[in-house]
Amino acid sequence: MTLTLLRRGAAALAFALTLPPGHALAQPATGTGATGTIRGRVVDAASGRPLPETQVLVTGSRLGAASDAGGQFTIVAVPTGARSLTVRRLGYQPVTQPVTVTAGGTATVELRLTVSAVNLSEVVVTGTAAPTEKRRVGTSIASLDSTTIGRAVSVTVDQALQGKVAGAQITQNSGGPGGGGISVRLRGVNSFISGSDPLYIIDGVIIDNGSSQLADLGGRSNPQNRLADLNPSDIDRVEIIRGAAGAALYGSRANNGVVQIFTKKGNVGRPRFGLLTRYSSSELREEQPYNLYPFDVAGLPIARFNYQDDIFRRAPGTEQNLTVDGGNDQTRYYLSGNYSDEQGIIRSTESRRAGARLNLQQQLPRNLLANVTANYVNTRNQFQAFGEQNEYGVMGSLIFAPTSVDFRPTNGIYPLPPSIGTNPLLAIDRIRNPQEIDRFIGSTKLTWTPRTSLLFDYTLGVDNTSFQQDQFVPRNAVIGTAPISTGRSQSAFQGSRVINQDGIASYSWPDIGRFELRSTGGFNYTSQRVRTTNAVANGLAPVGELVSAGSVFAAGQTQVELRTLGFYAQQELAFADRLFLTAALRYDASSTFAPSERWQPFPKFSASYVVFENRAGALNNVRLRSALGWAGSQPGIVNAYSQFVSYAQQPFAGRPGFVNDITFGNPTLRNERAREWEIGTELGLLRGRVGAEVTYYDRTVSDLLFFRPLATSTGFSRQFFPIGTMSNKGLELLLRTTNLDRRNFSWTSTATYSRNRNRVESLSIQDFQSAQDYPNRIRAGEPAGVFYGSYAARNCVTGALLLDSLGRYRRSNQTADMGATLARRQEISGGTCNDSLNAVIGDPNPSWLGSLLNEFTVARKLRVRVLLDGVFGNDVMNLSTRAQNAGIASNSYEYQRELLPYGDPRKLPPGFNARTQGIFEYWVEDGTFVKLRELSGTYTFDAAPVRRVFRDGLDVTVSGRNLAVWTDYSGYDPEINLFGTNAGGLNAGRTTAADRGFDFGGYPIPRVWSVSARFSF
Amino acid sequence: VVGQRALLVLTCGEDIHMRVIRPGTLATTAVAGAALLLGACSLDLQNPNAPTEPQVTTSPDGVIALGTGLQGRFATSYGAFAYMAGLITDEFASGGSAFITISDAEQGSLAQGTGVADAVFNGVYRTVRSADDVLAGADALSGQFDPGTRSGLRALAFALKGESLGEALQSYQQIPIATYNVAAPEYVPRSVALPFVRALLDSANAQIAGTAPSAFFTANILTPGLNLPNTIQLFRARYARLANDHAAALAAANLVARSGPGALSVLTFPAPAVNPYALVSGSTTAIGPRRQWRQSMLPQDQRWTYFVTPSTTAVSRIGAPLDNFSRYANPQAPLPVYFPDEALLIKAEALANLGQLAAAQAALDSVRTDCTGGRGLDDPKACLPALTSQLSQGDLLSEIYTQRRYELYGTGQRWEDARRRNAIRGPAAFPALPSEGQRCWLPYSVGDRNANPNATREVLPDPTEPAAFPSGCPTQ
């Protein structure tokens, strides 16, 4: 039992937290005396393939190493005698193997691991205060390793996670270069405050994943979130906690879940160079049908143009990654440099990222271990506005531009569209939205283990981002009056800095019989400061793109700081290595909240019972688990000072002035609070060939913060206030199978299924429009963000659509269509079914999410992956086509049908499209889709001549992303979403986390092909 | 261990503490250091972006800035009232495609909760709140202001609060009048609200009569271009007339200067500020003058040149013929708080009602014959001939009404004129064009309905519009 304790306590800690692959700790486990060395190789039992990044541990000591790319490992200074090695790797069954060590000698072993779909010995760190085996944790924690991420061939980490995590809806809101804007919703929508993505932690550093834009690139759109600054190739492992039950230790910010990312560490040995080079090509997946009918409304011939050909392109991309790692007993290092350049499928858009990373680990005397990570990134983007931005946005101008206008420039003059927006070709050629991000993420971590049973850990992390965003719109580029038509130049700067400090102390008590006890305590302090300055000029000179070219100026500056301080304590109890109980309490305070409400406790309880493990027969592993926990969430940067009653600037006639801020402060502001319980099981069947994870959860979030209306006669409008309660209940399923495992062919599958039911349980205010200006709603008794608006009236008896004399729909909330009185409405309807003016007309929340990953290995050399990713039963409101159907645009295929001659069966009655403009039900479409998210084939050239040059051979990969989409949705892509601003940006106050499913001038998500080669020497 | 040192850097916010620690004592020092450090991390942060209530209301500088903010808000609320009244009558229509509700409003139909319907209410009560803040600040800091400055602040607040509430009672059948720090203001009918408004304006008058505003107030607080005494008298005359208190209207109107530098009070909009009409005549709302206003004038009448640029092509979203704004098209054009001839028209009306027809007609002719070079003011100039013979009282009042239509264009006065002359003629659905007023009242503000228990539908039903036209409006 003592051995178990040692192994599971300090050693597991050392490995998971501080000791990545290839390391050997040069510290005798037992006093002085003779020592020897163990050398060996870890291979896959079925294929004989070497297994890198496998943890090898001298059982009952802190000595260990991780295998390198060739599966090799070395452990030095092992005390002589009969020892045993414990070997663990994600996806394999752990193995214990005896070995005899002689003084000064070298013992050689070969360790053969068998694939296992369930591994209860895997060590997790997230949400557990100190590293802990999964078997001890009562919540489900998803973990993904570098292979899963690396093979996704994606630009960003969150893209790489798409389709791989049950319970996570990972949506790419836009298809622009640099990853597009991605939002992650774990177990549904849990807050109305913008900024409801999970808490992201990289190597212990809480990082800023904002998607704020400082210049208007499309209202509330999301061209890029800052996780895009992280190079996916540097990532070793990702752990995801989906809900409050698991995340209680992160206190007042964990309501939306936690994603913890660990980057790679060096391997012991001579310096090893690795190079990954990739070339990619993106293209528009499918053009939309536009109105190309060669006659106008009057039936006269007219020339029409399809501008999609001029706006979209086949766009190349390149990526280079160079890594060097190595080390010795004392020091290990991992160095990487990367450069990527991705062009967008909308001409003139581009994202470039250059970065370098140093991860350093140093063994210090007195059982001290230091880990330092430093990551510098420079991201440079050239974007174009899309979405709601239809003054100078490319997509907005495209969907509003009649196809009868020839936009090609003559004499250097770009014709402007007749009624709204800009010439999209002018936007591409002249309008510029450059941005540059300089970012440093670094951490220093000290681990002190004075005794094997006692551990202290201190982490200091910093994430410093400087974000420079400019915008140039030339004179006379935009329809309309001053100031925009006089040209506009903007230069905005945002400096964001997150500093966090974490301290953990953990003590494993001596065993009491079959009981093990471990106590952990710690603190966390985070300070985030965001400083923004902004300068705008209008009235630009004919030449010059900078603010200094202007004649009318405006400037602004804001500073926001958020501080969070928390303390926590956790007690773990294990019995017979079978039953594990944990109780924990976090006590948390945030500067955002009123002093009287500030300190909040967040308790957590969890239980795990390993019914049996590695048993013979059909059913090999069974574990049952359950957990109950509380977590909170706090307003982001936008509402950081909501507790204060403040005054706003209202300058007048050139003098400074103050007026009461119409948003009244809330001097008793407190955090949102989620309570979640979950219950689940992990099953291993057929000798590790089938593994299943099932989790049911039930979460209730109370004190949801949003704006409650105040009587406007008081001169105020609203107050940030707890307004209601919302629940998410759901089921998550993960199934891993090894379908075939032969020497020359193996086939494995992973399937996920998630189902979430969201419901707004209660509201203390009237139901409200969550995204300003859009027909979606927060209503008690309905899922958050349902579409709510006008519908096409139906005959109450037959259910057939009610049409007017011309065959056009009748709009439910229009007196002209439905009569002025209720009696008249009912007379027209033949019943009471159309009594309400507006109704719930759709739900953007999916019924379920599913994915299927199949991986094939042929002759140990060729690996093929196919990932299908689907969202089912969600509605999308196609406002892009609505805009195209509007009379001023009239460029859609549907509008074309109105122009057809009478007698044509496709002919729509005149005014049909004008009528449907106001009938929002008409624009609701089924957004169900299945995407061929990833398809890749990797061939390893490892013949002797190749290996002479490249030590581990040469991997060549051909891969594709979003190659095919199966959907009935008629727009470019059902996945894109108008709203993506998740915190702190322009217009973030006009949207909520519940606003999903709006397609309005989105940047289409491209199909991407790429070829890459990876080799090391 | 000697010589081996670890460097521990601990930071909290901006403060950086560096400690050099011997490894032997590392653990204790780290724990102590962390504790020390956390103790120093205050969670009580101030908002650097906006001042808090105490910061503003307890300093003279803050209260002075509130005075400027009040005038800024007044410009906004007056603009909202004036263009809404123009839409509801026959002055304006909208060429904007974005907001169908504005096209509905120009046809006399307004759903509750639409932005245009609530803009007047929100604007007015924000102005009122600012005025109350100024009054409270001037009282609380009475020792820190010289008497003339305090008097000016109070007079300004009384005047703008009075006028704003007056605009509210010209838009809504009932309005709240006691709103300062009241969670649920109560609505009162015009019979209560109008005397309250007049009392506020009388307070403003008494304030400056008692203590003249200081030079400091006039130079630093009062917005340049505004003459406070004249404005107060004009407002008093306006609401005396509205109350049919002809003697008081006449007395106040006589106190409004009709020439000289103080005769014209304007709100100014130096860039980047934009005058309210330029703001709503932009692309989305696109409020424009109806062409019928210019075309209904006598051919010699020159007043359109002040307001519009004739157009033969401009139409509203639904097709009503429009002209373009003339001077307000310039975003920096100043906006008169009132047109000086309003005083003459009020005077004429009061005299006519008092039976002094010759004097009334003389005052009216003074408006009709105002022409370039006349009183030297930049205001609308009819350049019409004087009336040739003495009119009867009825004809005189009718002629005054006609002159008000052209002289006071875009000031919102036409709506109440239609109301009091029983000239509400009902909604005019296009292609019909409206004449005079289309509806009596705006629907109550949904913002107040949602949160004020005294404004729920049960307590405060929306007023019913007249069933037959032409009609006056019940004021309860």
PDB file of C-alpha atoms in Angstrom, chain B residues 21-153:
ATOM      1  CA  ILE B  21      16.028  33.664  -0.907  1.00  0.00           C
ATOM      2  CA  ARG B  22      18.251  30.913   0.306  1.00  0.00           C
ATOM      3  CA  PRO B  23      16.936  27.575  -0.839  1.00  0.00           C
ATOM      4  CA  GLY B  24      17.038  26.304   2.692  1.00  0.00           C
ATOM      5  CA  THR B  25      14.382  28.712   3.729  1.00  0.00           C
ATOM      6  CA  LEU B  26      12.669  28.696   0.414  1.00  0.00           C
ATOM      7  CA  ALA B  27       9.488  26.974   1.423  1.00  0.00           C
ATOM      8  CA  THR B  28       8.697  29.142   4.371  1.00  0.00           C
ATOM      9  CA  THR B  29       9.705  32.246   2.544  1.00  0.00           C
ATOM     10  CA  ALA B  30       7.613  31.332  -0.460  1.00  0.00           C
ATOM     11  CA  VAL B  31       4.588  30.710   1.672  1.00  0.00           C
ATOM     12  CA  ALA B  32       5.154  33.881   3.673  1.00  0.00           C
ATOM     13  CA  GLY B  33       5.896  35.843   0.527  1.00  0.00           C
ATOM     14  CA  ALA B  34       2.799  34.598  -1.165  1.00  0.00           C
ATOM     15  CA  ALA B  35       0.681  35.424   1.845  1.00  0.00           C
ATOM     16  CA  LEU B  36       2.205  38.884   2.084  1.00  0.00           C
ATOM     17  CA  LEU B  37       1.699  39.413  -1.559  1.00  0.00           C
ATOM     18  CA  LEU B  38      -1.902  38.299  -1.592  1.00  0.00           C
ATOM     19  CA  GLY B  39      -2.604  40.529   1.327  1.00  0.00           C
ATOM     20  CA  ALA B  40      -1.417  43.412  -0.805  1.00  0.00           C
ATOM     21  CA  CYS B  41      -3.671  42.547  -3.713  1.00  0.00           C
ATOM     22  CA  SER B  42      -6.679  44.713  -3.207  1.00  0.00           C
ATOM     23  CA  LEU B  43      -9.886  43.635  -4.827  1.00  0.00           C
ATOM     24  CA  ASP B  44     -11.367  47.085  -4.405  1.00  0.00           C
ATOM     25  CA  LEU B  45     -10.683  48.590  -7.788  1.00  0.00           C
ATOM     26  CA  GLN B  46     -11.931  51.904  -9.058  1.00  0.00           C
ATOM     27  CA  ASN B  47     -13.344  52.355 -12.511  1.00  0.00           C
ATOM     28  CA  PRO B  48     -10.871  54.571 -14.357  1.00  0.00           C
ATOM     29  CA  ASN B  49     -13.199  54.954 -17.341  1.00  0.00           C
ATOM     30  CA  ALA B  50     -16.115  56.739 -15.794  1.00  0.00           C
ATOM     31  CA  PRO B  51     -16.522  58.859 -12.683  1.00  0.00           C
ATOM     32  CA  THR B  52     -18.735  57.574  -9.912  1.00  0.00           C
ATOM     33  CA  GLU B  53     -21.728  59.419  -8.568  1.00  0.00           C
ATOM     34  CA  PRO B  54     -19.917  60.934  -5.562  1.00  0.00           C
ATOM     35  CA  GLN B  55     -17.018  62.079  -7.743  1.00  0.00           C
ATOM     36  CA  VAL B  56     -19.397  64.084  -9.920  1.00  0.00           C
ATOM     37  CA  THR B  57     -22.039  65.354  -7.561  1.00  0.00           C
ATOM     38  CA  THR B  58     -19.760  66.528  -4.769  1.00  0.00           C
ATOM     39  CA  SER B  59     -17.430  68.786  -6.706  1.00  0.00           C
ATOM     40  CA  PRO B  60     -18.207  72.149  -8.350  1.00  0.00           C
ATOM     41  CA  ASP B  61     -16.392  71.000 -11.481  1.00  0.00           C
ATOM     42  CA  GLY B  62     -18.590  67.931 -11.593  1.00  0.00           C
ATOM     43  CA  VAL B  63     -21.801  69.911 -11.225  1.00  0.00           C
ATOM     44  CA  ILE B  64     -20.666  72.366 -13.889  1.00  0.00           C
ATOM     45  CA  ALA B  65     -20.067  69.412 -16.212  1.00  0.00           C
ATOM     46  CA  LEU B  66     -23.545  68.170 -15.336  1.00  0.00           C
ATOM     47  CA  GLY B  67     -24.817  71.536 -16.544  1.00  0.00           C
ATOM     48  CA  THR B  68     -23.164  70.987 -19.909  1.00  0.00           C
ATOM     49  CA  GLY B  69     -24.449  67.410 -20.014  1.00  0.00           C
ATOM     50  CA  LEU B  70     -27.946  68.692 -19.333  1.00  0.00           C
ATOM     51  CA  GLN B  71     -27.784  71.022 -22.312  1.00  0.00           C
ATOM     52  CA  GLY B  72     -26.452  68.200 -24.479  1.00  0.00           C
ATOM     53  CA  ARG B  73     -29.316  65.990 -23.450  1.00  0.00           C
ATOM     54  CA  PHE B  74     -31.777  68.787 -24.063  1.00  0.00           C
ATOM     55  CA  ALA B  75     -30.523  69.073 -27.632  1.00  0.00           C
ATOM     56  CA  THR B  76     -31.141  65.360 -28.108  1.00  0.00           C
ATOM     57  CA  SER B  77     -34.582  65.248 -26.510  1.00  0.00           C
ATOM     58  CA  TYR B  78     -35.740  68.386 -28.264  1.00  0.00           C
ATOM     59  CA  GLY B  79     -34.562  66.932 -31.569  1.00  0.00           C
ATOM     60  CA  ALA B  80     -36.423  63.672 -30.943  1.00  0.00           C
ATOM     61  CA  PHE B  81     -39.612  65.502 -30.017  1.00  0.00           C
ATOM     62  CA  ALA B  82     -39.452  67.854 -32.973  1.00  0.00           C
ATOM     63  CA  TYR B  83     -38.874  65.230 -35.645  1.00  0.00           C
ATOM     64  CA  MET B  84     -41.409  62.828 -34.149  1.00  0.00           C
ATOM     65  CA  ALA B  85     -44.032  65.569 -34.096  1.00  0.00           C
ATOM     66  CA  GLY B  86     -43.121  66.329 -37.707  1.00  0.00           C
ATOM     67  CA  LEU B  87     -43.664  62.692 -38.698  1.00  0.00           C
ATOM     68  CA  ILE B  88     -47.006  62.494 -36.906  1.00  0.00           C
ATOM     69  CA  THR B  89     -48.206  65.703 -38.552  1.00  0.00           C
ATOM     70  CA  ASP B  90     -47.602  66.569 -42.181  1.00  0.00           C
ATOM     71  CA  GLU B  91     -44.068  67.932 -41.994  1.00  0.00           C
ATOM     72  CA  PHE B  92     -41.751  64.978 -42.475  1.00  0.00           C
ATOM     73  CA  ALA B  93     -41.515  61.563 -44.051  1.00  0.00           C
ATOM     74  CA  SER B  94     -38.675  59.056 -44.220  1.00  0.00           C
ATOM     75  CA  GLY B  95     -36.607  57.853 -47.130  1.00  0.00           C
ATOM     76  CA  GLY B  96     -34.795  55.263 -45.041  1.00  0.00           C
ATOM     77  CA  SER B  97     -35.212  51.613 -45.848  1.00  0.00           C
ATOM     78  CA  ALA B  98     -33.920  50.248 -42.587  1.00  0.00           C
ATOM     79  CA  PHE B  99     -36.680  51.163 -40.182  1.00  0.00           C
ATOM     80  CA  ILE B 100     -40.152  50.354 -41.384  1.00  0.00           C
ATOM     81  CA  THR B 101     -41.457  51.750 -38.101  1.00  0.00           C
ATOM     82  CA  ILE B 102     -40.557  55.247 -39.272  1.00  0.00           C
ATOM     83  CA  SER B 103     -42.534  54.769 -42.445  1.00  0.00           C
ATOM     84  CA  ASP B 104     -45.376  53.549 -40.259  1.00  0.00           C
ATOM     85  CA  ALA B 105     -45.070  56.645 -38.084  1.00  0.00           C
ATOM     86  CA  GLU B 106     -45.223  58.992 -41.050  1.00  0.00           C
ATOM     87  CA  GLN B 107     -48.562  57.333 -41.867  1.00  0.00           C
ATOM     88  CA  GLY B 108     -49.804  57.851 -38.352  1.00  0.00           C
ATOM     89  CA  SER B 109     -49.303  54.276 -37.165  1.00  0.00           C
ATOM     90  CA  LEU B 110     -47.008  53.590 -34.259  1.00  0.00           C
ATOM     91  CA  ALA B 111     -46.601  50.288 -32.471  1.00  0.00           C
ATOM     92  CA  GLN B 112     -45.646  50.322 -28.854  1.00  0.00           C
ATOM     93  CA  GLY B 113     -42.027  49.583 -28.196  1.00  0.00           C
ATOM     94  CA  THR B 114     -40.609  50.781 -31.475  1.00  0.00           C
ATOM     95  CA  GLY B 115     -37.561  52.927 -31.131  1.00  0.00           C
ATOM     96  CA  VAL B 116     -39.135  56.046 -32.605  1.00  0.00           C
ATOM     97  CA  ALA B 117     -42.090  55.768 -30.253  1.00  0.00           C
ATOM     98  CA  ASP B 118     -39.868  55.555 -27.199  1.00  0.00           C
ATOM     99  CA  ALA B 119     -37.206  58.041 -28.259  1.00  0.00           C
ATOM    100  CA  VAL B 120     -39.189  61.076 -27.158  1.00  0.00           C
ATOM    101  CA  PHE B 121     -39.955  59.640 -23.737  1.00  0.00           C
ATOM    102  CA  ASN B 122     -36.435  58.374 -23.108  1.00  0.00           C
ATOM    103  CA  GLY B 123     -34.924  61.625 -24.279  1.00  0.00           C
ATOM    104  CA  VAL B 124     -37.191  63.806 -22.178  1.00  0.00           C
ATOM    105  CA  TYR B 125     -36.717  61.876 -18.965  1.00  0.00           C
ATOM    106  CA  ARG B 126     -32.972  61.708 -19.356  1.00  0.00           C
ATOM    107  CA  THR B 127     -32.970  65.485 -19.703  1.00  0.00           C
ATOM    108  CA  VAL B 128     -35.195  65.718 -16.654  1.00  0.00           C
ATOM    109  CA  ARG B 129     -32.847  63.474 -14.695  1.00  0.00           C
ATOM    110  CA  SER B 130     -29.887  65.652 -15.643  1.00  0.00           C
ATOM    111  CA  ALA B 131     -31.813  68.785 -14.674  1.00  0.00           C
ATOM    112  CA  ASP B 132     -32.646  67.244 -11.310  1.00  0.00           C
ATOM    113  CA  ASP B 133     -28.990  66.287 -10.874  1.00  0.00           C
ATOM    114  CA  VAL B 134     -27.992  69.894 -11.537  1.00  0.00           C
ATOM    115  CA  LEU B 135     -30.582  71.210  -9.093  1.00  0.00           C
ATOM    116  CA  ALA B 136     -29.440  68.750  -6.435  1.00  0.00           C
ATOM    117  CA  GLY B 137     -25.790  69.577  -7.073  1.00  0.00           C
ATOM    118  CA  ALA B 138     -26.369  73.335  -7.004  1.00  0.00           C
ATOM    119  CA  ASP B 139     -28.130  72.966  -3.658  1.00  0.00           C
ATOM    120  CA  ALA B 140     -25.691  70.515  -2.135  1.00  0.00           C
ATOM    121  CA  LEU B 141     -22.707  72.666  -3.064  1.00  0.00           C
ATOM    122  CA  SER B 142     -24.404  75.989  -2.504  1.00  0.00           C
ATOM    123  CA  GLY B 143     -21.497  77.152  -0.379  1.00  0.00           C
ATOM    124  CA  GLN B 144     -19.011  76.457  -3.161  1.00  0.00           C
ATOM    125  CA  PHE B 145     -20.785  78.395  -5.921  1.00  0.00           C
ATOM    126  CA  ASP B 146     -21.136  82.127  -5.985  1.00  0.00           C
ATOM    127  CA  PRO B 147     -24.829  83.140  -5.840  1.00  0.00           C
ATOM    128  CA  GLY B 148     -24.979  84.169  -9.476  1.00  0.00           C
ATOM    129  CA  THR B 149     -23.531  80.890 -10.681  1.00  0.00           C
ATOM    130  CA  ARG B 150     -25.818  78.856  -8.479  1.00  0.00           C
ATOM    131  CA  SER B 151     -28.763  80.938  -9.678  1.00  0.00           C
ATOM    132  CA  GLY B 152     -27.798  80.404 -13.306  1.00  0.00           C
ATOM    133  CA  LEU B 153     -27.465  76.669 -12.802  1.00  0.00           C
TER     134      LEU B 153
END
